[in-house]
Coordinates of C-alpha atoms in Angstrom, one line a residue:
X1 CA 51.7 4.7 32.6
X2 CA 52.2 1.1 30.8
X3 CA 48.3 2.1 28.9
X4 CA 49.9 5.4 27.8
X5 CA 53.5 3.9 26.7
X6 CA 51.1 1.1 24.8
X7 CA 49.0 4.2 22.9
X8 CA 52.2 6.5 22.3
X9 CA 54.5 3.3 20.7
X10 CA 51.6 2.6 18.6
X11 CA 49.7 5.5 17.6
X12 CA 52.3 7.4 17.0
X13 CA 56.5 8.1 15.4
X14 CA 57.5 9.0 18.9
X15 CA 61.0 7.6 20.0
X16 CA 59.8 5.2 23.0
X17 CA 60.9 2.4 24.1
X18 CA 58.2 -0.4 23.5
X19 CA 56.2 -2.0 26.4
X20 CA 57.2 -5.8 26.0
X21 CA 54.8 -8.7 26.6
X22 CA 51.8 -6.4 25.4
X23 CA 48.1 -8.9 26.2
X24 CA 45.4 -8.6 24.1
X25 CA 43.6 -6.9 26.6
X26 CA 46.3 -4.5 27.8
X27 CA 46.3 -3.1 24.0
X28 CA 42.6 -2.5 23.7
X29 CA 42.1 -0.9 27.2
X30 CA 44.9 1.4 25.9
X31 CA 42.6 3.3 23.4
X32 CA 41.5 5.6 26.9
X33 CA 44.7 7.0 26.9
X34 CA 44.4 8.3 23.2
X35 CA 42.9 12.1 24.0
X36 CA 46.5 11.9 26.6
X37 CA 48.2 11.0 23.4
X38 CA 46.2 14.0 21.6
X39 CA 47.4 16.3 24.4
X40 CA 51.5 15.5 23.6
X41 CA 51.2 15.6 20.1
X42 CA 49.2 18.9 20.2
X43 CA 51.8 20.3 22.7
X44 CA 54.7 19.1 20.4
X45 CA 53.0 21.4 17.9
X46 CA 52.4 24.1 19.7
X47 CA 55.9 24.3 20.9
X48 CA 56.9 23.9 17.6
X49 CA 54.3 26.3 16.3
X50 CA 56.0 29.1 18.8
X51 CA 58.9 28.4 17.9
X52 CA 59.0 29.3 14.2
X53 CA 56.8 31.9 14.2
X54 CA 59.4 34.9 14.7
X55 CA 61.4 33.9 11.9
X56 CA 59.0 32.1 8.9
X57 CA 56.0 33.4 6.9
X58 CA 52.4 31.8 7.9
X59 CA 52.5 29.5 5.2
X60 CA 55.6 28.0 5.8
X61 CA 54.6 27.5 9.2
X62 CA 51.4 25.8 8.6
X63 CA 53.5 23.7 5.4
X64 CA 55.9 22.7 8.8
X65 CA 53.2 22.0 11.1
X66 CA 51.2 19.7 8.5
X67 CA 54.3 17.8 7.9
X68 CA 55.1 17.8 11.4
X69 CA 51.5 15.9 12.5
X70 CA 52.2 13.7 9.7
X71 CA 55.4 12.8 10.9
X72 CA 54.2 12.2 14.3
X73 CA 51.4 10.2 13.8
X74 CA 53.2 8.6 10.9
X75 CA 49.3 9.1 8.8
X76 CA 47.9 5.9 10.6
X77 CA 44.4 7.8 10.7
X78 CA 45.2 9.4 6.8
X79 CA 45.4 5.4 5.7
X80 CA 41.7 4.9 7.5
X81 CA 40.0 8.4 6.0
X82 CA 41.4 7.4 2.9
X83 CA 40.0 3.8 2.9
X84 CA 37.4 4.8 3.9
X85 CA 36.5 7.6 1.5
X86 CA 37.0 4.9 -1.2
X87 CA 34.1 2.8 -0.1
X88 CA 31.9 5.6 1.0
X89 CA 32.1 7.5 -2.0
X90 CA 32.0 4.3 -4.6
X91 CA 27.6 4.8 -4.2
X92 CA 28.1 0.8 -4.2
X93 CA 26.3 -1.6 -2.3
X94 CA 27.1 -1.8 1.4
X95 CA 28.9 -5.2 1.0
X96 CA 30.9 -3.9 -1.8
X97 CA 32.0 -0.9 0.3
X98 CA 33.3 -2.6 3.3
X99 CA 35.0 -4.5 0.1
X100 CA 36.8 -1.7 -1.3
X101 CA 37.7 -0.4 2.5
X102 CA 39.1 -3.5 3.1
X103 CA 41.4 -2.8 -0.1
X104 CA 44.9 -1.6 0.4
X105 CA 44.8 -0.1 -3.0
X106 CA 44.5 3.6 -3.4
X107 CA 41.2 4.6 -5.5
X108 CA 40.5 8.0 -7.1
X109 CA 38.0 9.3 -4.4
X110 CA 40.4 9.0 -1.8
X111 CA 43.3 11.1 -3.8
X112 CA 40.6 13.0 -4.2
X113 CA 39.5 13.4 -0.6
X114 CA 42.8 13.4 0.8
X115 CA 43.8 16.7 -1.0
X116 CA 40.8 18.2 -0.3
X117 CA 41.3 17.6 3.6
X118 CA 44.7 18.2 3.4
X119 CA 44.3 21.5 1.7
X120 CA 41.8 22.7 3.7
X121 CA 44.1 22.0 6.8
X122 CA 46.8 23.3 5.4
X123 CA 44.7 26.5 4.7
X124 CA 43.4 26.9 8.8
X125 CA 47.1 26.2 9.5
X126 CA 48.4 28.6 7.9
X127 CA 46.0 31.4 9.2
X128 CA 46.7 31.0 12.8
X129 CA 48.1 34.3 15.1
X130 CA 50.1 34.3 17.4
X131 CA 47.3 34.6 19.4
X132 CA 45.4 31.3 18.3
X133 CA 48.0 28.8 18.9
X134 CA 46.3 27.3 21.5
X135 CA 43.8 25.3 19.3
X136 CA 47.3 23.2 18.6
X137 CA 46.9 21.7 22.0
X138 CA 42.9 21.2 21.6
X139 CA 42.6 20.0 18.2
X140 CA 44.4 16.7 18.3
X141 CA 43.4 16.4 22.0
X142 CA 39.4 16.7 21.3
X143 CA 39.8 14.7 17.9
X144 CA 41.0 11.7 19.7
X145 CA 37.8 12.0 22.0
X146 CA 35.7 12.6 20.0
X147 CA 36.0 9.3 17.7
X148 CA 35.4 7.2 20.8
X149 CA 31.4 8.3 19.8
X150 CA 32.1 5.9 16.9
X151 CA 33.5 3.3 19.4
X152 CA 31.4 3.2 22.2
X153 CA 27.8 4.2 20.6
X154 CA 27.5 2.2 17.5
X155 CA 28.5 -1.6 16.7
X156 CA 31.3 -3.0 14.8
X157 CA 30.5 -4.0 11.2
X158 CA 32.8 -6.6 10.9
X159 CA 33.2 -10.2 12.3
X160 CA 36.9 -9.4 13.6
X161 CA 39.7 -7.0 13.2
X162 CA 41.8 -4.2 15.3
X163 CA 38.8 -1.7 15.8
X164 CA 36.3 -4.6 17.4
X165 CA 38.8 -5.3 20.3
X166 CA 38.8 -1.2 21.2
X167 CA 34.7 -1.5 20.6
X168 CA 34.2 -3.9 22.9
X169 CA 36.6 -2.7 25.6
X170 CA 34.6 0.7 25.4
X171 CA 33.0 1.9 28.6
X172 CA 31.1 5.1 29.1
X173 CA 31.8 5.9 32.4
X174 CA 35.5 6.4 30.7
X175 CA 34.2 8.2 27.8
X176 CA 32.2 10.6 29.6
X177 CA 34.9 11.5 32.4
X178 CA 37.2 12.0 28.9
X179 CA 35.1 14.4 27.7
X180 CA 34.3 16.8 30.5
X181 CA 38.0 17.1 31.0
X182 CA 38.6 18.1 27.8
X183 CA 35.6 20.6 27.5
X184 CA 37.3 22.2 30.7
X185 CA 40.4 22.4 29.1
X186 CA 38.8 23.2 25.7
X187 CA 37.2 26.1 27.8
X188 CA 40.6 27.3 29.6
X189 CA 42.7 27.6 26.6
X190 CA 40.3 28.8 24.0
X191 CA 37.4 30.3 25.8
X192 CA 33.7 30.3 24.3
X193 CA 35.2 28.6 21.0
X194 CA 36.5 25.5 23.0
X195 CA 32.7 24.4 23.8
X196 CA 31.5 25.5 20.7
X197 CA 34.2 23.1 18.8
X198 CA 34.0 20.5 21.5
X199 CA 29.9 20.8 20.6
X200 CA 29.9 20.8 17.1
X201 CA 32.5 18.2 16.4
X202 CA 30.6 15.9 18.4
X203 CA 27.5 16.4 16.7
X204 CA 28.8 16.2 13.2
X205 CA 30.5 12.9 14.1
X206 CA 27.8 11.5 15.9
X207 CA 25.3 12.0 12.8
X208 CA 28.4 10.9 10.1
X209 CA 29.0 8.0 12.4
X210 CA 25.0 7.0 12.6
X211 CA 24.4 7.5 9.1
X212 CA 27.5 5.2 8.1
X213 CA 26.4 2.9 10.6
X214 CA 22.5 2.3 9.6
X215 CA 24.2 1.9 6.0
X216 CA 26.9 -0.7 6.8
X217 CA 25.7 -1.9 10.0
X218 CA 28.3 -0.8 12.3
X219 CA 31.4 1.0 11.1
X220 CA 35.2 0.0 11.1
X221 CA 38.8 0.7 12.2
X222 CA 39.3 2.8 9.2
X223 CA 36.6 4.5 10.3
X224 CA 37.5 5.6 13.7
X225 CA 40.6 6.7 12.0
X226 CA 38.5 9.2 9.6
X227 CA 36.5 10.7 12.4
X228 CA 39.6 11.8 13.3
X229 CA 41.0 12.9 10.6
X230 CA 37.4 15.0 10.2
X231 CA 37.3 16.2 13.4
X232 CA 40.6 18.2 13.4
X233 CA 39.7 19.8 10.8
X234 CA 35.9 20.8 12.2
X235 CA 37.5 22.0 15.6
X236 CA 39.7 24.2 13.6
X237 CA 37.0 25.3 11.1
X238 CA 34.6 25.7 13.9
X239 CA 37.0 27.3 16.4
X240 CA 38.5 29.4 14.0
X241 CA 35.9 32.3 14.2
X242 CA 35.7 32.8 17.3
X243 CA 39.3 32.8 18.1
X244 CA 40.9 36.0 19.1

């Protein structure tokens, strides 16, 4: 329960009180907890989601639910896609990307990406039934698996820094035991489209994260925090169709 506490005080906005006396080691072995972490925040929304849905219109209840992942998560992963985006998108040399990355300043591709993503979220949001609210639960839950490819399957590119520590606690046994859980609970809540988005999202971050990789040589923290970003919105782009 300590792991979990350690993930929820510091992935997320959650009111907890904070573990004290936190090792090194005690915060990077607290990354396996993440698709636990997933699994609260999508129930938060999906509670939420229920909630309003007898009394506001669908886009005011995917505006709420937007603002509400935001808030909950505080946009730790938003401040890595958007990094992120800003090297990737620069066509610069791969020492001058993991330059710009490293740069807190906010560029023009990543305005640029983060309203596309937003929108598009927004958009997929908005457009759930009654009926669909289940992907709430899944979609953060899966997301927060699914970056752990990044982690586990491809080096760091970087000397130091927060993401190293989580790559080289990274075990598979862990990873894989994650990941048939979630597929099971994918499956149990959402039927045929929980493998499918399990599947897909998988694949589309394991070819993103090997291409970035054979072009920096290795990726970053700002990294793992894009794939997530990305990945909620594939399982809900991928799921959606297939939702009834």
């Amino acid at each position: 329960m300590r792991g979990l506490l350690i993930a929820l005080t510091f992935f997320t906005r959650i009111p907890l009180p904070v573990p004290q006396d936190i090792t090194t080691e005690e915060f990077t072995r607290s990354y396996r907890f993440y698709p636990l972490v997933g699994l609260i925040i999508g129930l938060l929304l999906w509670l939420l989601a229920k909630a309003l849905i007898p009394y506001f219109p669908p886009l005011v209840i995917g505006a709420i639910l937007l603002g509400a992942e935001l808030m909950l998560t505080g946009g730790i992963h938003l401040d890595g896609f958007m990094d992120s985006m800003d090297g990737l998108l620069s066509a610069r040399s791969p020492e001058r990307i993991l330059e710009i990355m490293k740069d807190s300043r906010v560029g023009a591709h990543a305005s640029m990406a983060l309203v596309g993503l937003l929108l598009l979220k927004f958009s997929l949001l908005a457009s759930l039934t009654p009926s669909m609210l289940s992907i709430l639960i899944v979609m953060p839950m899966l997301a927060r698996w699914v970056f752990q490819i990044g982690v586990i399957a491809f080096p760091y590119a970087r000397s130091q820094g927060l993401g190293k520590g989580f790559h080289e606690a990274s075990q598979w046994v862990t990873f894989l035991l994650g990941g048939a859980i979630i597929l099971v609970i994918s499956f149990y809540l959402l039927g045929l489209a929980g493998p499918i988005a399990f599947g897909v999202s998988a694949l589309i971050i394991t070819l993103m994260a090997s291409r970035i990789s054979a072009l920096l040589g290795g990726l970053t923290g700002d990294l793992y925090g894009a794939f997530i970003e990305l990945s909620e919105v594939i399982c809900l782009l991928v799921a959606f169709p297939f939702l009834r």
